[in-house]
Every structure is written in structure tokens, then in C-alpha cells.
Short mmCIF file of C-alpha atoms and ligand atoms in Angstrom, two decimals:
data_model
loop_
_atom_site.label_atom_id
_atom_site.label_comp_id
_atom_site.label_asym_id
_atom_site.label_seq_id
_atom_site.Cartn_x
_atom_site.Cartn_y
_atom_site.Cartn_z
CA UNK H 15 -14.69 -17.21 16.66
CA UNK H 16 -16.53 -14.27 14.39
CA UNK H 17 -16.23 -14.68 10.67
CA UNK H 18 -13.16 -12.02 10.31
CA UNK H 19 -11.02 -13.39 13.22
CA UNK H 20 -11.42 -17.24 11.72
CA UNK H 21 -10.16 -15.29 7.73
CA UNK H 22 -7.67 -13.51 9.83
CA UNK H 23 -6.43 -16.64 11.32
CA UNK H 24 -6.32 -18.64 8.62
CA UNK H 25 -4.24 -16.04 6.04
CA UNK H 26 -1.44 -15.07 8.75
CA UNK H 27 -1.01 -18.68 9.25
CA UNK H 28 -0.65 -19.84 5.53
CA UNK H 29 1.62 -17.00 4.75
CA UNK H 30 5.24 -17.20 4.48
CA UNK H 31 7.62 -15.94 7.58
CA UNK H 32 8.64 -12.86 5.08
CA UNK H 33 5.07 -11.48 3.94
CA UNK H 34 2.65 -9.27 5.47
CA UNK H 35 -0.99 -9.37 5.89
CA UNK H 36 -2.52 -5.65 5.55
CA UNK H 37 -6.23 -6.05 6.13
CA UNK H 38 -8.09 -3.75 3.88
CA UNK H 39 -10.76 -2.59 6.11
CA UNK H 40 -12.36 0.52 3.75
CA UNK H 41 -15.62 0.81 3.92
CA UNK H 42 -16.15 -1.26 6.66
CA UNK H 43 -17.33 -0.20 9.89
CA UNK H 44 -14.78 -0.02 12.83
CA UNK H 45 -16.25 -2.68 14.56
CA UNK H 46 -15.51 -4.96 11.69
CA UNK H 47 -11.72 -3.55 12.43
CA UNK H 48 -12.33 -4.48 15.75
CA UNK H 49 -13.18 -8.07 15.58
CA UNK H 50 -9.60 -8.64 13.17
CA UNK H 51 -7.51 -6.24 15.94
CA UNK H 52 -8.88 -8.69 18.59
CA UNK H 53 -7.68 -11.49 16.45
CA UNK H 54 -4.34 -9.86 16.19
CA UNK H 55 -3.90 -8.12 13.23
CA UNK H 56 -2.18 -4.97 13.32
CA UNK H 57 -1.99 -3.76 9.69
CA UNK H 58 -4.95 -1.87 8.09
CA UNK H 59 -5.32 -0.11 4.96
CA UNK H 60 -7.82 2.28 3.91
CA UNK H 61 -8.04 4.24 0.82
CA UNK H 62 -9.56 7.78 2.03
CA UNK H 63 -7.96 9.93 4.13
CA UNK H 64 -10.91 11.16 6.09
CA UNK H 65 -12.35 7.44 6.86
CA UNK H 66 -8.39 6.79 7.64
CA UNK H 67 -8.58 9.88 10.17
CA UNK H 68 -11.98 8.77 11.98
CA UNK H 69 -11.24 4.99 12.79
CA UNK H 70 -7.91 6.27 13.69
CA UNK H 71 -9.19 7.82 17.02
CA UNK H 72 -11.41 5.36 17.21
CA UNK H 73 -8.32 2.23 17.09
CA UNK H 74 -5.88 1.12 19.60
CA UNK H 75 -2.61 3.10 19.24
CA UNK H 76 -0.48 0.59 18.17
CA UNK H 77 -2.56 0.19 14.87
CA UNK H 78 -0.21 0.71 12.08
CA UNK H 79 -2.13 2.39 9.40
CA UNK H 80 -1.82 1.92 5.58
CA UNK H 81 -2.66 4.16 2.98
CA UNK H 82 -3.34 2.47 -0.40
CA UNK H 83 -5.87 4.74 -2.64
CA UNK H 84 -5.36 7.75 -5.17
CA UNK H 85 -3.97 10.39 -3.00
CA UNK H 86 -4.83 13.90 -3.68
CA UNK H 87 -1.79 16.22 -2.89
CA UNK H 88 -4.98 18.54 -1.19
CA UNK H 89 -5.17 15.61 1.49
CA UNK H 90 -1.61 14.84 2.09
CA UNK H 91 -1.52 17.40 5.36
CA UNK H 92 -4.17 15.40 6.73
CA UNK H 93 -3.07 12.25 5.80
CA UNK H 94 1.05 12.37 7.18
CA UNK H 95 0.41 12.22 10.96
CA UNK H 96 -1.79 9.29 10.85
CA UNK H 97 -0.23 7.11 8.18
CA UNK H 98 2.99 4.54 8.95
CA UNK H 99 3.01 3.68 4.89
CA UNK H 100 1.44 4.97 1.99
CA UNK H 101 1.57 2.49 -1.01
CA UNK H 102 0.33 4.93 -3.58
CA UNK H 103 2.73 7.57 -4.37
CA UNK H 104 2.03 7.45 -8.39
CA UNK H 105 3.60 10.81 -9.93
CA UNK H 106 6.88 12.83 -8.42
CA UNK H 107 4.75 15.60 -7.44
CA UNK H 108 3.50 13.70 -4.94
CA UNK H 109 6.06 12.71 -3.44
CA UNK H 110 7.81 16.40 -3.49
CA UNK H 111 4.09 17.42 -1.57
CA UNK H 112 4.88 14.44 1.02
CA UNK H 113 8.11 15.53 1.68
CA UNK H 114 7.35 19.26 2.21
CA UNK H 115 4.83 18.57 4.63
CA UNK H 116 6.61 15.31 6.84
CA UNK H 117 9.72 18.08 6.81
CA UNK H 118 7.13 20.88 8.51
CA UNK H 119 5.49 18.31 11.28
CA UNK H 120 8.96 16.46 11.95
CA UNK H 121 7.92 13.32 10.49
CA UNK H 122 9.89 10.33 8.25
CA UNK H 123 7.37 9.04 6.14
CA UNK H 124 7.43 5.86 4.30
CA UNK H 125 6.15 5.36 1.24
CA UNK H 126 6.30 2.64 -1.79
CA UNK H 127 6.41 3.62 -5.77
CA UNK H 128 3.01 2.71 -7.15
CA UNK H 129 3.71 1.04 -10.89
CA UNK H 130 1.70 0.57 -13.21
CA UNK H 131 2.13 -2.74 -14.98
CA UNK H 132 -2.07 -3.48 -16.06
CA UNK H 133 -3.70 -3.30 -18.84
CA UNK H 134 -6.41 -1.20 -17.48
CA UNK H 135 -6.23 2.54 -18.57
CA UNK H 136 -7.49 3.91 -15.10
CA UNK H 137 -4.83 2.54 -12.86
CA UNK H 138 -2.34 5.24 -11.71
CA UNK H 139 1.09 4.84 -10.89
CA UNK H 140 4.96 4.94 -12.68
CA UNK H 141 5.64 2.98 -15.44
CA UNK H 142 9.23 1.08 -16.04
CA UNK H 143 9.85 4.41 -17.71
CA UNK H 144 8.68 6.74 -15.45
CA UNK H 145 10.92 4.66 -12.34
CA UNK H 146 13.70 5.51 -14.78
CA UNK H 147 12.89 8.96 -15.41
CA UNK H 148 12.71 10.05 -11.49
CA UNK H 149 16.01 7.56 -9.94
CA UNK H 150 17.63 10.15 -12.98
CA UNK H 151 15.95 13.65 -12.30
CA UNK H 152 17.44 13.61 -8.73
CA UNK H 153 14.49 14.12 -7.02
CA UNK H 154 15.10 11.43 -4.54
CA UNK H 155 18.44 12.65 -3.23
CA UNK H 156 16.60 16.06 -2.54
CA UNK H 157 13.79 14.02 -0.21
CA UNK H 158 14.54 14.63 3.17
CA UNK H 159 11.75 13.15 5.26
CA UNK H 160 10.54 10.37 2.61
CA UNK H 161 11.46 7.32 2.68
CA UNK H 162 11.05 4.61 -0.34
CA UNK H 163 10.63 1.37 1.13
CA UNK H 164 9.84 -0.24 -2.17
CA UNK H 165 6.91 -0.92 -5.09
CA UNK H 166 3.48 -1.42 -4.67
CA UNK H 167 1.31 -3.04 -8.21
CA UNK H 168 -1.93 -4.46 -9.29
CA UNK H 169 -2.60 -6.83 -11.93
CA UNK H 170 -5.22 -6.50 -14.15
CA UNK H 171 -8.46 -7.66 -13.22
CA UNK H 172 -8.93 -10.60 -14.55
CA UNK H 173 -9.24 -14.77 -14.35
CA UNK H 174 -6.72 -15.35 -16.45
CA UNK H 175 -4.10 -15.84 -13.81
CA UNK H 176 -1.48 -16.37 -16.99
CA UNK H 177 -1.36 -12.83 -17.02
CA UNK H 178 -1.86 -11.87 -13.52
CA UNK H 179 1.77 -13.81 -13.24
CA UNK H 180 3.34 -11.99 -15.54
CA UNK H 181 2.40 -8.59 -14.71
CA UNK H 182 3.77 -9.76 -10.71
CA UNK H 183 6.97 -10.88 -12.78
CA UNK H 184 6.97 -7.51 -14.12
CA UNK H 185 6.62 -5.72 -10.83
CA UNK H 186 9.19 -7.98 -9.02
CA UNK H 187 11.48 -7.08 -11.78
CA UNK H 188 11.11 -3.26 -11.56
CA UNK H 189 11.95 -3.53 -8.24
CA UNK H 190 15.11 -6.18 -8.41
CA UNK H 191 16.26 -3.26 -11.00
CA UNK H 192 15.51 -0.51 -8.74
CA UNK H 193 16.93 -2.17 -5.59
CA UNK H 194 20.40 -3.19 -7.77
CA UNK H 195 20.49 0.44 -8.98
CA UNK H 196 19.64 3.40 -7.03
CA UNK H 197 18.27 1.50 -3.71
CA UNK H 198 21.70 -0.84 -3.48
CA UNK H 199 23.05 1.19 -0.41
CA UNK H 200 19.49 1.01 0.88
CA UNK H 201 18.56 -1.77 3.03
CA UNK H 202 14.90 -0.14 3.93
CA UNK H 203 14.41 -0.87 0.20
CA UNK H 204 12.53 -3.84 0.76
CA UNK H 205 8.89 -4.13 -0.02
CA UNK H 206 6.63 -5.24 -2.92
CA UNK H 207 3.45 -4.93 -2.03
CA UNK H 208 1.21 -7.09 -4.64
CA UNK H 209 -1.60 -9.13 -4.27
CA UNK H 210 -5.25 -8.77 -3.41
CA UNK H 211 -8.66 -11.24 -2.77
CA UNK H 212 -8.12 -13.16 -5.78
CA UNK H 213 -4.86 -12.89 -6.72
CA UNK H 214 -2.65 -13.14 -3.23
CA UNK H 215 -1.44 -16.82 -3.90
CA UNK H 216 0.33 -15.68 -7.07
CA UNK H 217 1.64 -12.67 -5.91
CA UNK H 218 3.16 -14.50 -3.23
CA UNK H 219 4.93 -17.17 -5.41
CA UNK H 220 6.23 -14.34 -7.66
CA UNK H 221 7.44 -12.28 -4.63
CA UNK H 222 5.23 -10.56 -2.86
CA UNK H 223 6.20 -9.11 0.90
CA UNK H 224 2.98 -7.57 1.78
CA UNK H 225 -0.32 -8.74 0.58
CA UNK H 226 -3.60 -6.52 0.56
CA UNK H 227 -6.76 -8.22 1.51
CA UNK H 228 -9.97 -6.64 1.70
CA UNK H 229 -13.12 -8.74 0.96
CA UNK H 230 -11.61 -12.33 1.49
CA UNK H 231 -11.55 -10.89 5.52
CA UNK H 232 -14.18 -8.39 5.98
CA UNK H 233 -17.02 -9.67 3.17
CA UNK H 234 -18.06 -7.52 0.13
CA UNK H 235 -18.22 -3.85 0.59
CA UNK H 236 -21.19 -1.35 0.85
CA UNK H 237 -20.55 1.63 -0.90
CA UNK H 238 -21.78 4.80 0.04
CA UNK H 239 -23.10 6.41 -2.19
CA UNK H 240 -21.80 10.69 -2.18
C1 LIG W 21 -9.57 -2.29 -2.26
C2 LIG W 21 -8.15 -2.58 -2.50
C3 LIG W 21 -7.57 -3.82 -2.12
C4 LIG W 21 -8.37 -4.97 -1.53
O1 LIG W 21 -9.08 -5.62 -2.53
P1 LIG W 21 -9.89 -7.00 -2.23
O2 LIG W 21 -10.15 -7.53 -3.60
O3 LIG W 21 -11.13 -6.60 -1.52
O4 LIG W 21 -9.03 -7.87 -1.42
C5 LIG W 21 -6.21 -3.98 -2.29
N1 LIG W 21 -5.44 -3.01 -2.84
C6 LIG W 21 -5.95 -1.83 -3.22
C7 LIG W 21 -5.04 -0.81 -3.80
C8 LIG W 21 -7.31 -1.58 -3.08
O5 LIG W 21 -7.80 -0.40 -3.48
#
């Protein structure tokens, strides 16, 4: 058994009956995606559309594909017939660009709220706030092709797992208030997707139903450089 298949193998089985291994697979060459299809994963993620678009063709069709970097409204037309989930809707704009275009190709497009909840400056998404803010402009009953399945979040990177916890706490919480508020009559309003390499164990415990795992599988990446 390769390297990835054996990581593969030994994540689904540790994981809980309710979470979901997507296997972040950016950067890595298709063959690497390969090897973890052949060991039965199904879920990948990638973070640019046009890498997202090549291994595409170049995957078995029943490859559900996961979108989970900074997407530019520019790329969203390429993005929506490929994608089964994008985790990184992080302004309303976005998501009003999403909607336009799954409404011209016919599509229902799932997406997840990315929040912000760590300390780093650079990290996009809504705040507690901003989650407010939109459920109250009434942008989301005007959505005709989106669908919010939930919140996706990163903790800040760091080892002190003390605070890792608490920023999952904080997620779970901004969704247990969205999902008791606007999302109540909404049973697709389900996920929280939260946790990464380092930090997967905790996210679980604090909630976590899908868990993003890129280098733990698949090794460190090689960045190109452009
Ligand atoms: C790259 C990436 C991951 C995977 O990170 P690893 O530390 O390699 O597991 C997860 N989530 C997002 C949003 C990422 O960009």
C-alpha cells in the first residue's frame, strides 16, 4: 500500500460516522489524487480554479470536487460547473456573483459561509458581525440557485492548541446561532467545516463535520513558483 492510500486509510477509519474527510490535493500532481481515489476517497479540495478545472478531466466522474481558496468573482464562471461545494464564500458579493451565474447554467450550488474567527489579519471571511449583517440585509431570501450548507473556519496558526479550541468553539457557535435563527427551517444547514494537518483532532471534538487535510495525506507541497 503507497504512502497516501495507508494516510487515507488510517484518517477515514479514526473519524467519527458524522465527519468527512476532504483530501486537499493542491499542488499535487494527479497521480498523487490517483493513488487516494484508488484507496477510496472521493472528496478533494483544491484552492485554484484552473488546477481544479485540469485534474477535473483528468478524475473519475464521480469525484466530488471542493473548492476551499480565495475565490475571485472573475473565476466564478469557470469554477460553478465543476465544483459540488465551495467552502469559501467570504463577502456577499460573492455569493450574489455565484448565484447569477448557477441561475444562467441551471445549476444549485452549495456553498458554506467562510468566518473569520483568527487572529491573523490576512484570513478572509465574515465575522460574527458580518453573519449578522447579511441573515438581516435579505440577501439570502433573494438566492435562487445557492445553497448554504453551513460554516467553514480556520484557527490561527499556531501550537497553542488552547486557542485553536476556542476559536473552533467560536465557529461551532456561529453556526448553532445561525442554524437556530435563519437556517431553523433548513435541514441542508448542516456543515462546519474546520480542521486541517495539525489541528483536525480538535476540530473534531469541538464539532467539526468535514475535516480538510492536505499534507498529513499527500506530503509537503511544492510550490510553483508564477
Ligand atoms: C491548504 C489548505 C488546507 C490543508 O492544509 P494542511 O495543513 O496541508 O492539511 C485546508 N484548508 C484550507 C482552506 C487550505 O487552504
Amino acid at each position: 500500500m503507497s504512502g497516501i492510500a495507508g494516510k487515507i486509510k488510517s484518517i477515514t477509519e479514526s473519524l467519527p460516522d458524522d465527519v468527512r474527510l476532504v483530501a486537499v490535493s493542491k499542488f499535487h500532481h494527479v497521480e498523487a489524487l490517483r493513488e487516494a481515489y484508488d484507496a477510496g476517497q472521493r472528496i478533494f479540495g483544491e484552492s485554484r480554479v484552473q488546477e481544479l478545472a485540469q485534474k477535473y478531466v483528468l478524475m473519475p466522474d464521480d469525484v466530488e470536487w471542493h473548492f476551499i481558496g480565495h475565490l475571485q468573482t472573475n473565476k466564478v464562471r469557470k469554477l460553478v460547473p465543476y465544483v459540488s461545494l465551495i467552502h469559501s464564500v467570504d463577502s456577499s458579493y460573492l455569493l450574489e456573483c455565484i448565484d447569477t451565474e448557477a441561475v444562467r447554467v441551471g445549476r444549485i450550488v452549495n456553498v458554506l459561509l467562510q468566518l473569520h474567527v483568527a487572529q491573523e489579519e490576512s484570513k478572509f471571511g465574515f465575522s460574527e458581525e458580518d453573519c449578522i449583517a447579511l441573515v438581516d440585509s435579505g440577501l439570502l431570501e433573494r438566492m435562487k440557485n445557492v445553497r448554504v450548507c453551513g460554516v467553514m473556519g480556520m484557527a490561527t496558526n499556531t501550537d497553542d492548541m488552547a486557542t485553536v479550541r476556542v476559536e473552533f468553539k467560536k465557529i461551532k457557535n456561529i453556526y448553532e446561532e445561525l442554524k437556530t435563527g435563519y437556517f431553523k427551517d433548513k435541514p441542508y444547514f448542516k456543515e462546519v467545516s474546520m480542521g486541517m494537518s495539525d489541528d483536525y483532532s480538535i476540530a473534531i471534538e469541538e464539532g467539526s463535520t468535514m475535516i480538510r487535510i492536505g499534507t498529513t495525506i499527500f506530503g509537503s507541497r511544492e510550490y510553483p513558483t508564477e
